[in-house]
XYZ file of N, CA, C and O in Angstrom:
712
model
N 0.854 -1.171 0.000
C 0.000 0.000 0.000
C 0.904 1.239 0.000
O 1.805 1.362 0.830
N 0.644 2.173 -0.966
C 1.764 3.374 -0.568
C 0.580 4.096 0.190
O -0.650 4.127 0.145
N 2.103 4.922 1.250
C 1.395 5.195 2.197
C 1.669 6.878 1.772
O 1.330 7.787 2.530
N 2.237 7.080 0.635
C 2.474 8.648 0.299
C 4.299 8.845 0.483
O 5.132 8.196 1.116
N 4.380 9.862 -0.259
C 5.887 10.308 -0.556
C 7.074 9.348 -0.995
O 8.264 9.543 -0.745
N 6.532 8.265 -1.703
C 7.390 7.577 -1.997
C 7.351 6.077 -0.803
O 7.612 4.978 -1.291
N 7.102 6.152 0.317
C 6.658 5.510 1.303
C 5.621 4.552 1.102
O 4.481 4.962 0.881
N 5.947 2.915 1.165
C 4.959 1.859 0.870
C 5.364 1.009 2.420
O 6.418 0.702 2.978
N 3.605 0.810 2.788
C 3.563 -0.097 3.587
C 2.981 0.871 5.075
O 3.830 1.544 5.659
N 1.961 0.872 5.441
C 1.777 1.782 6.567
C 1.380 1.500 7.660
O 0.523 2.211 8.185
N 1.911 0.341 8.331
C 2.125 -0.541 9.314
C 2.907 -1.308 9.382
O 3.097 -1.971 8.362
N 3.996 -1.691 10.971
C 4.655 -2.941 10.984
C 3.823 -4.474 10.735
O 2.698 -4.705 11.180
N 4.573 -5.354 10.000
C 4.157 -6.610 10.117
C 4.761 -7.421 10.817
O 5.770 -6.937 11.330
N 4.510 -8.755 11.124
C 5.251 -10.003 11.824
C 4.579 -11.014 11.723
O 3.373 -11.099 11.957
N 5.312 -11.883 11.360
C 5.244 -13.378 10.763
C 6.260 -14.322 11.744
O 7.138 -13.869 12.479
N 6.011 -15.349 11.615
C 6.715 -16.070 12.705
C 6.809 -17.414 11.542
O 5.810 -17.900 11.014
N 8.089 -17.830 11.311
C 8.360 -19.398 10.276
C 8.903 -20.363 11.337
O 9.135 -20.099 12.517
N 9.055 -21.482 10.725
C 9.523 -22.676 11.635
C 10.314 -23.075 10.001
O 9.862 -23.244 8.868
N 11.766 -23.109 10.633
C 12.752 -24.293 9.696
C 13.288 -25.141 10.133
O 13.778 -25.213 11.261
N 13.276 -26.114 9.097
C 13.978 -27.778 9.934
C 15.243 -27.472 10.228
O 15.817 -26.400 10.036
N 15.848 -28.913 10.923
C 16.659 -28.520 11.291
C 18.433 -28.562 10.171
O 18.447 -29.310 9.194
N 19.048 -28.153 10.331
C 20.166 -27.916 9.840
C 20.832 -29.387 9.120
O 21.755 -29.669 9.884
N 20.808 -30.063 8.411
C 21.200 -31.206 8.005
C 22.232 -31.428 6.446
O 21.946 -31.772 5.299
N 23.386 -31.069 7.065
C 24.596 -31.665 5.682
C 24.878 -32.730 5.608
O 24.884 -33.500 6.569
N 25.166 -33.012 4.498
C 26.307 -34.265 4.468
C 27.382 -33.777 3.599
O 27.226 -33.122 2.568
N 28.585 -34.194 4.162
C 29.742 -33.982 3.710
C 30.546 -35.603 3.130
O 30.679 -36.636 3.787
N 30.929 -35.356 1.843
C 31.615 -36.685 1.899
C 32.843 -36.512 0.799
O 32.833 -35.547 0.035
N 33.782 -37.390 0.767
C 34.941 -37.536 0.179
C 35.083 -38.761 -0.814
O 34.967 -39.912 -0.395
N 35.263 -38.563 -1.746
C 35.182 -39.399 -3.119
C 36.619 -40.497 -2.818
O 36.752 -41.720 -2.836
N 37.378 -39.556 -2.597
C 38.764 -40.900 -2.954
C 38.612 -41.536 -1.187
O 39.373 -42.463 -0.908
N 37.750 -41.082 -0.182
C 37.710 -41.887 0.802
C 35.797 -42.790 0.451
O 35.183 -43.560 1.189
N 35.646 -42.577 -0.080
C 34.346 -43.531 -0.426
C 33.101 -43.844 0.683
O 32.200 -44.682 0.684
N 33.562 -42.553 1.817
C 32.223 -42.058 2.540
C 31.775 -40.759 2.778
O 32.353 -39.760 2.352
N 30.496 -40.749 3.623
C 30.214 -39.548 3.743
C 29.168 -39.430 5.075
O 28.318 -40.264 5.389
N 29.414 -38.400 5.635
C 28.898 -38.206 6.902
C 27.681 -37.429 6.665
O 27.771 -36.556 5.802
N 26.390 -37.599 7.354
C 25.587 -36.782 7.792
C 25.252 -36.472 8.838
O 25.371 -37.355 9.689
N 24.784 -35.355 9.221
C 25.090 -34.566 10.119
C 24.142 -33.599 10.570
O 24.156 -32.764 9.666
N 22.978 -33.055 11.804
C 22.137 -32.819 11.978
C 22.389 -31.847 13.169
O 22.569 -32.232 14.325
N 22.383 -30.604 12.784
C 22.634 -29.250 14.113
C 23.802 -29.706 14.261
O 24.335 -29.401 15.327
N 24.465 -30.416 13.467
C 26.389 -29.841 13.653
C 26.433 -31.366 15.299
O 27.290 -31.508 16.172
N 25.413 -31.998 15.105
C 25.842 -33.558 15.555
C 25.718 -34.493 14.547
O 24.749 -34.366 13.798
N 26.555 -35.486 14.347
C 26.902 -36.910 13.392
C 25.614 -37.796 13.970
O 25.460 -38.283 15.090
N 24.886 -37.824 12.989
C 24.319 -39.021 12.645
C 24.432 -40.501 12.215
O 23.868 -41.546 12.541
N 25.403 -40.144 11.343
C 25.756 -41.518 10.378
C 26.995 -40.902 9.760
O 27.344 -39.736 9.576
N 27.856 -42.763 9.355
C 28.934 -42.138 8.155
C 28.209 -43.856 7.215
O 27.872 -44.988 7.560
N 28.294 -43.085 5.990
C 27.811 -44.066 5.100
C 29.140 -44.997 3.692
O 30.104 -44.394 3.221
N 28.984 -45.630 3.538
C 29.998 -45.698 2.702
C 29.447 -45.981 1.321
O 28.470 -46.674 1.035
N 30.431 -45.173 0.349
C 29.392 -45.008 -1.050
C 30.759 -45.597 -1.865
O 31.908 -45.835 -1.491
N 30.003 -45.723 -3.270
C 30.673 -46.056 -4.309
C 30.460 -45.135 -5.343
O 29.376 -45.291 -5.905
N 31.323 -44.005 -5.869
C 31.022 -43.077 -6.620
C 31.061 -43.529 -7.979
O 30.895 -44.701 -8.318
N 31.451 -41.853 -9.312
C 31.918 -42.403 -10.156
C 33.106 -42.935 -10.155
O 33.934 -42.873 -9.245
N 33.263 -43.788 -11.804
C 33.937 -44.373 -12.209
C 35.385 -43.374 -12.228
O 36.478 -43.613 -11.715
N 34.952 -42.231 -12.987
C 35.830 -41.672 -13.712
C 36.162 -41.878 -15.066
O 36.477 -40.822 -15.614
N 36.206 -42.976 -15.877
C 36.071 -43.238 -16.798
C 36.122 -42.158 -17.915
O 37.048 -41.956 -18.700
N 34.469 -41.251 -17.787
C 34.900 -40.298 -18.690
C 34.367 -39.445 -17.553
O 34.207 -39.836 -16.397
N 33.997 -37.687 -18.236
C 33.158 -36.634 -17.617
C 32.257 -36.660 -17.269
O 31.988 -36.197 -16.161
N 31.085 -37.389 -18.306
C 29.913 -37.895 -17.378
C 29.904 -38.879 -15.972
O 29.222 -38.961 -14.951
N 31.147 -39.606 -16.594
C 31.154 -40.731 -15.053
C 32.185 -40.031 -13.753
O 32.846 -40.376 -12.774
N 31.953 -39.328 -14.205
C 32.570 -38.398 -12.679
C 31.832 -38.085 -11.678
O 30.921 -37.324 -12.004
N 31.855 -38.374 -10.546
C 30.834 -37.472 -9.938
C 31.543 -35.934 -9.623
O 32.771 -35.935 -9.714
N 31.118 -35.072 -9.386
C 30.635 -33.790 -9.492
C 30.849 -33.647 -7.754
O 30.146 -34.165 -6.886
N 32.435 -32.495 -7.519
C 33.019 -32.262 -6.232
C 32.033 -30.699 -6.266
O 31.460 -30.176 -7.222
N 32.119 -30.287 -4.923
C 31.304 -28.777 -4.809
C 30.065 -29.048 -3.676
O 29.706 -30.135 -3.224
N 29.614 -27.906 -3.417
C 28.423 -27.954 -2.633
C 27.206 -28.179 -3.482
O 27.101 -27.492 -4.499
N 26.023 -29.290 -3.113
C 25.060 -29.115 -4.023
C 23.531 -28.984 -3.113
O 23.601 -28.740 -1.909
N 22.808 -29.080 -3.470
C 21.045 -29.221 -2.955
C 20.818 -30.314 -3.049
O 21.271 -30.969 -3.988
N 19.907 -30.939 -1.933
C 19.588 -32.040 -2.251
C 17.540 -31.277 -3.378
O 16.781 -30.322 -3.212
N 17.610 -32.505 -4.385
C 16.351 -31.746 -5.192
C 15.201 -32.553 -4.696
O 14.264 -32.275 -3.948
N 15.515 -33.531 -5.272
C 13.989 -34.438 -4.700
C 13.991 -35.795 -4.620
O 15.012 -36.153 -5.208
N 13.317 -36.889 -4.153
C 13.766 -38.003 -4.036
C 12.441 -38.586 -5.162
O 11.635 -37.937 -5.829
N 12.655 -40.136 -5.009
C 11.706 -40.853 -5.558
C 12.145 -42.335 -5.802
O 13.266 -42.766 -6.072
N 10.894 -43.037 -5.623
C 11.213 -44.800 -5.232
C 9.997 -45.028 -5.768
O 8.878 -44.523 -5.683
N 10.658 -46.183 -6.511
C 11.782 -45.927 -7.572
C 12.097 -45.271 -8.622
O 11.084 -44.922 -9.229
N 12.975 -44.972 -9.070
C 13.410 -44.414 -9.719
C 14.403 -45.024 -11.720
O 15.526 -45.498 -11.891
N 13.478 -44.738 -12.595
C 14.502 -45.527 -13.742
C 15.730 -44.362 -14.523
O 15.592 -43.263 -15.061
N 16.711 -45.086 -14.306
C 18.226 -43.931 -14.954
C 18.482 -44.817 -15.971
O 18.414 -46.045 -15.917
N 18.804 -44.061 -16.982
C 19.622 -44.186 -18.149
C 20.207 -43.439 -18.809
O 19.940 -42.255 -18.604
N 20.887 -43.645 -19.507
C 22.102 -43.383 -19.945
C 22.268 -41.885 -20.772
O 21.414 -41.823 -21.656
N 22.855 -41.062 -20.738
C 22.051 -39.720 -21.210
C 22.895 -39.613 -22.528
O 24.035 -40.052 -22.679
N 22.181 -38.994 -23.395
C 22.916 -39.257 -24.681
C 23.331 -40.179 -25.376
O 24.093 -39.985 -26.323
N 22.758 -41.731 -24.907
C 22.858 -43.108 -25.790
C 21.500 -43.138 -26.134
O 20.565 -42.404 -25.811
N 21.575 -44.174 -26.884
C 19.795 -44.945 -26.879
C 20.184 -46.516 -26.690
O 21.315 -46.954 -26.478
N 18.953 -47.272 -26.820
C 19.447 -48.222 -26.812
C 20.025 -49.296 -27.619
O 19.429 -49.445 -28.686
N 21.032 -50.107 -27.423
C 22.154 -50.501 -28.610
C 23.508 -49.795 -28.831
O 24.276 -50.224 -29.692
N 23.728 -49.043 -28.301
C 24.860 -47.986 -27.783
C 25.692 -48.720 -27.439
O 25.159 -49.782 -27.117
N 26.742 -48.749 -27.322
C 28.061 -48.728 -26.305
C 27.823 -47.752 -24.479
O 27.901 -46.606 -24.038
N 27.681 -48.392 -24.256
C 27.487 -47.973 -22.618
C 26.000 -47.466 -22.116
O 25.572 -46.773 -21.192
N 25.513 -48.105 -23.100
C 23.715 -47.948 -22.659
C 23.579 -48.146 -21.443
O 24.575 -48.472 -20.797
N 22.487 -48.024 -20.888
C 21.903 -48.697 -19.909
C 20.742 -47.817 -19.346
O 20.632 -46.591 -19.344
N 19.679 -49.049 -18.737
C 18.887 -48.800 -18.178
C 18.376 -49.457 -16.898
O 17.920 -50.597 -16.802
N 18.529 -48.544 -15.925
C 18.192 -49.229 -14.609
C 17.288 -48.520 -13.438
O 17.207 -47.325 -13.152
N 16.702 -49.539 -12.917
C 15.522 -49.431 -11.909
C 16.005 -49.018 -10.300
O 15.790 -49.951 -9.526
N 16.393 -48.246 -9.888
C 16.956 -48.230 -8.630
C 15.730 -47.687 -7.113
O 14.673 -47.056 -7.113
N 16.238 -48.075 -6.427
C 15.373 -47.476 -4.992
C 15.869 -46.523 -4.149
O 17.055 -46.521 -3.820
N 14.768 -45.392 -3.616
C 15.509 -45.221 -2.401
C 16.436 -44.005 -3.143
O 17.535 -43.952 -2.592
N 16.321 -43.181 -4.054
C 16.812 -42.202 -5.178
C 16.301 -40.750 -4.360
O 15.107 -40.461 -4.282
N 17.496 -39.813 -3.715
C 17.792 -38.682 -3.996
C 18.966 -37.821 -4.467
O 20.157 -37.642 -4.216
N 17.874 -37.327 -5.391
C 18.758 -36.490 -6.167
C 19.410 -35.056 -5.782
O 19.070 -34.197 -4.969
N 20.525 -35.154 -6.735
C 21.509 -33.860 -6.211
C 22.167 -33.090 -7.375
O 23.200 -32.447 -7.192
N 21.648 -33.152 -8.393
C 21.708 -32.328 -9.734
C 20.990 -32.698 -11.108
O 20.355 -33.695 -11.450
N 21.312 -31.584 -11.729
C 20.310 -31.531 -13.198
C 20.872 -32.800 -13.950
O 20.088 -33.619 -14.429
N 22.485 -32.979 -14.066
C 22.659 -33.953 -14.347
C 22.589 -35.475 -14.210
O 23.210 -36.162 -15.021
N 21.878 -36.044 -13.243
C 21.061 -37.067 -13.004
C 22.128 -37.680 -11.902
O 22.008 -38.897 -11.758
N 23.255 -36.988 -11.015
C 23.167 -37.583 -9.989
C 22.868 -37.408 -8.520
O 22.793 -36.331 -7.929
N 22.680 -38.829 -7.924
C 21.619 -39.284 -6.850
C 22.166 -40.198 -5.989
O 22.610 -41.225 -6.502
N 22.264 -40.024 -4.407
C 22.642 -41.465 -3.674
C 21.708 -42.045 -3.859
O 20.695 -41.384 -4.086
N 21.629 -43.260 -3.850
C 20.132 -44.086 -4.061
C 21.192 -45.845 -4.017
O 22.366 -46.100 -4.287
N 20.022 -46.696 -3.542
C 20.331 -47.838 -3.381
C 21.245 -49.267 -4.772
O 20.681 -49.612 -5.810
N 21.954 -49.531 -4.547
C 22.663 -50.279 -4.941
C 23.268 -51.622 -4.768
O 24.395 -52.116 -4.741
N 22.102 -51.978 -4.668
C 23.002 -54.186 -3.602
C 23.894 -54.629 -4.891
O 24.671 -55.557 -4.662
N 23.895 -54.090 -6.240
C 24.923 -54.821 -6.947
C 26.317 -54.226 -6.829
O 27.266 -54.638 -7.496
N 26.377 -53.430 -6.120
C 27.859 -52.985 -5.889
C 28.036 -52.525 -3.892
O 28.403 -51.588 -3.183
N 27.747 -53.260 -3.829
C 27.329 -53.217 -2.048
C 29.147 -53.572 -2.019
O 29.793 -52.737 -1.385
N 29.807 -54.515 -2.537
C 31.385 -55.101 -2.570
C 32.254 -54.086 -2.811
O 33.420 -54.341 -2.507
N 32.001 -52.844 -3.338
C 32.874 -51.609 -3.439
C 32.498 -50.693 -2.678
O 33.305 -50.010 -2.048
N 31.618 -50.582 -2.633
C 31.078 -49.591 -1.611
C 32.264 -49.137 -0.031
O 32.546 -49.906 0.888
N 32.694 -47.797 -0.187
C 33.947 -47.779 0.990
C 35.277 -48.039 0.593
O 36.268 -47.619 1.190
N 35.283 -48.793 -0.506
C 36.415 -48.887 -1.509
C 36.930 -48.524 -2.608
O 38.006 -47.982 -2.858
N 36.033 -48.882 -3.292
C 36.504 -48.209 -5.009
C 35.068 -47.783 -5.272
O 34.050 -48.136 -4.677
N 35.268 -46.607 -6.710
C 34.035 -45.636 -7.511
C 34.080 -46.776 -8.446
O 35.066 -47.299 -8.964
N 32.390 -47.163 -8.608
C 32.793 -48.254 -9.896
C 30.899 -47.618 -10.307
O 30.055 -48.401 -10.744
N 30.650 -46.366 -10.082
C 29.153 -46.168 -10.538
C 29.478 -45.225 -11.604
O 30.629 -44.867 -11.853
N 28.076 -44.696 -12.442
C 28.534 -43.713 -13.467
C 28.108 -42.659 -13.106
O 27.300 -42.063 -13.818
N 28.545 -42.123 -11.865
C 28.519 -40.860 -11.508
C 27.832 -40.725 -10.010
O 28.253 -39.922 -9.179
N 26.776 -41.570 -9.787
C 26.087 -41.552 -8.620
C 26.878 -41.781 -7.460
O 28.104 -41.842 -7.555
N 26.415 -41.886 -6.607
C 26.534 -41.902 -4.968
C 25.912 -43.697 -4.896
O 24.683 -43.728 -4.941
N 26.397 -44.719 -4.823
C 26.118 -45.930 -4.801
C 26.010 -46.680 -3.023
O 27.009 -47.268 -2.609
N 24.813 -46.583 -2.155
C 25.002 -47.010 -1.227
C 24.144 -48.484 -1.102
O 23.705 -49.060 -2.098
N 23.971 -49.024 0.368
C 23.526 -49.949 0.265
C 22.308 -49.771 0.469
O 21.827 -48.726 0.907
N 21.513 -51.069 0.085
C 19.809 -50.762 0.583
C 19.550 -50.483 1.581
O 18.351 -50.206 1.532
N 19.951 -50.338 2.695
C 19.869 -50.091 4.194
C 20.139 -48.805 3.822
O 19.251 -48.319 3.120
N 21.027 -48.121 4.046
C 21.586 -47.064 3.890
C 21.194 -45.765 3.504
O 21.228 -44.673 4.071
N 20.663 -46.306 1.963
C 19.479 -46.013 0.995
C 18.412 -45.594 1.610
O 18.080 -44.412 1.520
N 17.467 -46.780 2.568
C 16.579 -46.262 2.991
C 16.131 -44.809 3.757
O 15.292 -43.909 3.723
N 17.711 -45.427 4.687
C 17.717 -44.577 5.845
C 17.625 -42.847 5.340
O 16.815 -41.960 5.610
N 18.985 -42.886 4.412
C 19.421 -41.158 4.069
C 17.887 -40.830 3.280
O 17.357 -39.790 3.670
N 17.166 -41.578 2.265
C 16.112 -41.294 2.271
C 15.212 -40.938 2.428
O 14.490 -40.402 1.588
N 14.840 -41.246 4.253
C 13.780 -40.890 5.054
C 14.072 -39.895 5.792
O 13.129 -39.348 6.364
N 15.636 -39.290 6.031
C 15.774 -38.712 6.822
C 16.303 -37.431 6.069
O 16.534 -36.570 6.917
N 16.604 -36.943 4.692
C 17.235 -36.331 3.732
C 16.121 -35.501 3.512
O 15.111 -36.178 3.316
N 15.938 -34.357 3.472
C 15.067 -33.564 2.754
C 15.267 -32.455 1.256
O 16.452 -32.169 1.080
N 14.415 -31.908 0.340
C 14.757 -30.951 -0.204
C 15.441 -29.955 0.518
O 15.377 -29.992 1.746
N 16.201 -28.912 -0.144
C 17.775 -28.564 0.042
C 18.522 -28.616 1.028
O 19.039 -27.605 1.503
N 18.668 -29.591 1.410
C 19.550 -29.800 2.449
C 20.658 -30.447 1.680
O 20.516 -31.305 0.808
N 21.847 -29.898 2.136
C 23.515 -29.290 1.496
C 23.897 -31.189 1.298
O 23.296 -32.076 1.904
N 24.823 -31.359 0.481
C 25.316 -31.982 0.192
C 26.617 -31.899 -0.230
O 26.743 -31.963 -1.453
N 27.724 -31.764 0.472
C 29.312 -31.352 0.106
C 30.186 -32.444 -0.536
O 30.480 -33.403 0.176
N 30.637 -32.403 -1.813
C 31.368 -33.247 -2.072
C 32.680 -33.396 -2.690
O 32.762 -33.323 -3.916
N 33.771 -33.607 -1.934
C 35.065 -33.596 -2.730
C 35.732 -34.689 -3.395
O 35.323 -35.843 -3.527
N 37.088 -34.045 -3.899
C 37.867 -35.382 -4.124
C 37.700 -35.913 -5.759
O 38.107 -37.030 -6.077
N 37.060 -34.994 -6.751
C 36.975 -34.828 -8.102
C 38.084 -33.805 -8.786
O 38.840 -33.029 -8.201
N 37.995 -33.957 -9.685
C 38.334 -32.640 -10.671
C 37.557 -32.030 -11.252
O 37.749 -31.145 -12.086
N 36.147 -32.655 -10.674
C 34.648 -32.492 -12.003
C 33.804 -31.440 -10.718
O 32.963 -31.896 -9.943
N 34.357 -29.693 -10.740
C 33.216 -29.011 -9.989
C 32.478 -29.319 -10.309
O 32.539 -29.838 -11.424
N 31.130 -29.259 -9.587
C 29.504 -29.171 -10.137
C 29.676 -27.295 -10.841
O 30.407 -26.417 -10.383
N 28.984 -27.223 -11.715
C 28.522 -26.292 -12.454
C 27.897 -25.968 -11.791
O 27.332 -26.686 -10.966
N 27.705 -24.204 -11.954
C 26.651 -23.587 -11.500
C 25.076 -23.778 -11.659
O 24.095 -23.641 -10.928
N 25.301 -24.131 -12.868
C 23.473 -24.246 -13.366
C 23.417 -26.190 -13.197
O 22.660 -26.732 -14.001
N 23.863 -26.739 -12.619
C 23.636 -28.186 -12.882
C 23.318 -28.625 -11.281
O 23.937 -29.379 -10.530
N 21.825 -27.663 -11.034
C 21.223 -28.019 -9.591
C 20.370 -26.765 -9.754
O 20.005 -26.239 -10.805
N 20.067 -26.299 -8.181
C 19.757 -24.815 -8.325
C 20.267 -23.712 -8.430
O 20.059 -22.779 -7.655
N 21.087 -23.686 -9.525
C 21.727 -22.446 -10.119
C 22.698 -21.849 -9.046
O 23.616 -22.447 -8.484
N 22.318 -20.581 -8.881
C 22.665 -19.857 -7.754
C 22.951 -20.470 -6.979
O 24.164 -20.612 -6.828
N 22.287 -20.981 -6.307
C 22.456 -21.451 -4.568
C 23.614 -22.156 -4.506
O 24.283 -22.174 -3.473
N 23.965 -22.804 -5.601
C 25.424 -23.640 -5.818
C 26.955 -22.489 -6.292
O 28.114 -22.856 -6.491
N 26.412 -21.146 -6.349
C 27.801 -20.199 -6.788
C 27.876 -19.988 -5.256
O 26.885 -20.177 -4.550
N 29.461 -19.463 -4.590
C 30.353 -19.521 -3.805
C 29.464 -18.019 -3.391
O 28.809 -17.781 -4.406
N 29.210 -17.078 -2.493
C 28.651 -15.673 -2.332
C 29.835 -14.905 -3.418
O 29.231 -14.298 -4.303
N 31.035 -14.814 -3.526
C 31.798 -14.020 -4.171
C 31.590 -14.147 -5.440
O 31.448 -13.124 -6.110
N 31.527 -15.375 -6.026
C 31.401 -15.663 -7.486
C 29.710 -14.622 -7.778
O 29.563 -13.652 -8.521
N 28.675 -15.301 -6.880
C 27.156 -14.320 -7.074
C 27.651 -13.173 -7.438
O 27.282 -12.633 -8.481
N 28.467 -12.692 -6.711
C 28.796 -10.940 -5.996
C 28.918 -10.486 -7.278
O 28.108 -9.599 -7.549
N 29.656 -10.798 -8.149
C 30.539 -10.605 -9.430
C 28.938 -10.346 -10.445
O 28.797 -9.456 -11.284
N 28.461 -10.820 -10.272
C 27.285 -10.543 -11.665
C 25.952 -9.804 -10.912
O 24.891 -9.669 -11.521
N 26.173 -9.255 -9.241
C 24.954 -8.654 -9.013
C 25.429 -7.084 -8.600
O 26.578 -6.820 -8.247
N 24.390 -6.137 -8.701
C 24.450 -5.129 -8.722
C 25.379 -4.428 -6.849
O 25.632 -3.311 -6.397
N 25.546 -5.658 -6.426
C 26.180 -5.678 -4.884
C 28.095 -5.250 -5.248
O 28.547 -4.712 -4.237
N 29.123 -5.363 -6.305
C 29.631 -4.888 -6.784
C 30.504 -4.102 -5.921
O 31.331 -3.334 -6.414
């Protein structure tokens, strides 16, 4: 409402929000786990099987990301093959949240449960066990942080929610804050 002279708004307001609570996970690629973590107490350390490395797509993606959304189950394939390809594939997984535009997700894995904590043998994902799976699942919400090192493959700015994934200084650089 202008309230005159340039002046909008002609009363204080107050609103009162409730936010969950504080929940990262931080994890390390060439150590093949990752901790979550709730008001800055440990919950869990999980042990994953990343990417391969192989190529760029099979990298997983070091940087801070969002978690986006989950879903069970979930079918992935292969982006830019079809089928009959060289490195096709199509698979049914459980227990799937996701953490970028580019389709990767911790989500459940019993066929590589044997690397898991040891070696990256996924094409890009976060490979845990069905237990595991469940758990970060139920307890993981939309954007809640996901830190991940131990790549050469930053996550891109736009390959999640944009912004929220640039550093404040990098933002700084393209906003009128200067």
């Amino acid at each position: 409402m202008n309230a005159g002279g340039g002046v909008y708004g002609a009363k204080d307001a107050r609103a009162t929000i409730s936010i969950g609570a504080a929940q990262i996970t931080t994890g390390d690629i060439g150590d093949h786990r990752m901790t979550v973590t709730r008001d800055g107490k440990k919950l869990r350390t999980v042990p994953f099987s990343a990417g391969n490395g192989e190529t760029r797509e099979f990298t997983t993606t070091s940087g801070v990301h969002l978690l986006m959304e989950k879903g069970n189950p979930v079918t992935m394939t292969s982006p830019g093959r079809k089928e009959g390809d060289a490195g096709y594939y199509k698979t049914v997984v459980n227990y799937a949240v996701r953490f970028s535009n580019s389709g990767e997700y911790v989500h459940s894995a019993p066929w590589s449960v044997g690397s898991q904590g040891s070696a990256n043998v996924s094409h890009g994902c976060l490979n845990v066990s069905p237990a595991d799976a469940k758990w970060f699942y139920d307890v993981m919400q939309r954007g809640d942080v996901i830190d991940l090192t131990g790549t050469d493959r930053e996550v891109e700015w736009d390959n999640g929610w944009s912004v929220w994934q640039l550093s404040f200084d990098k933002w700084r650089q393209g906003s009128a804050l200067r």
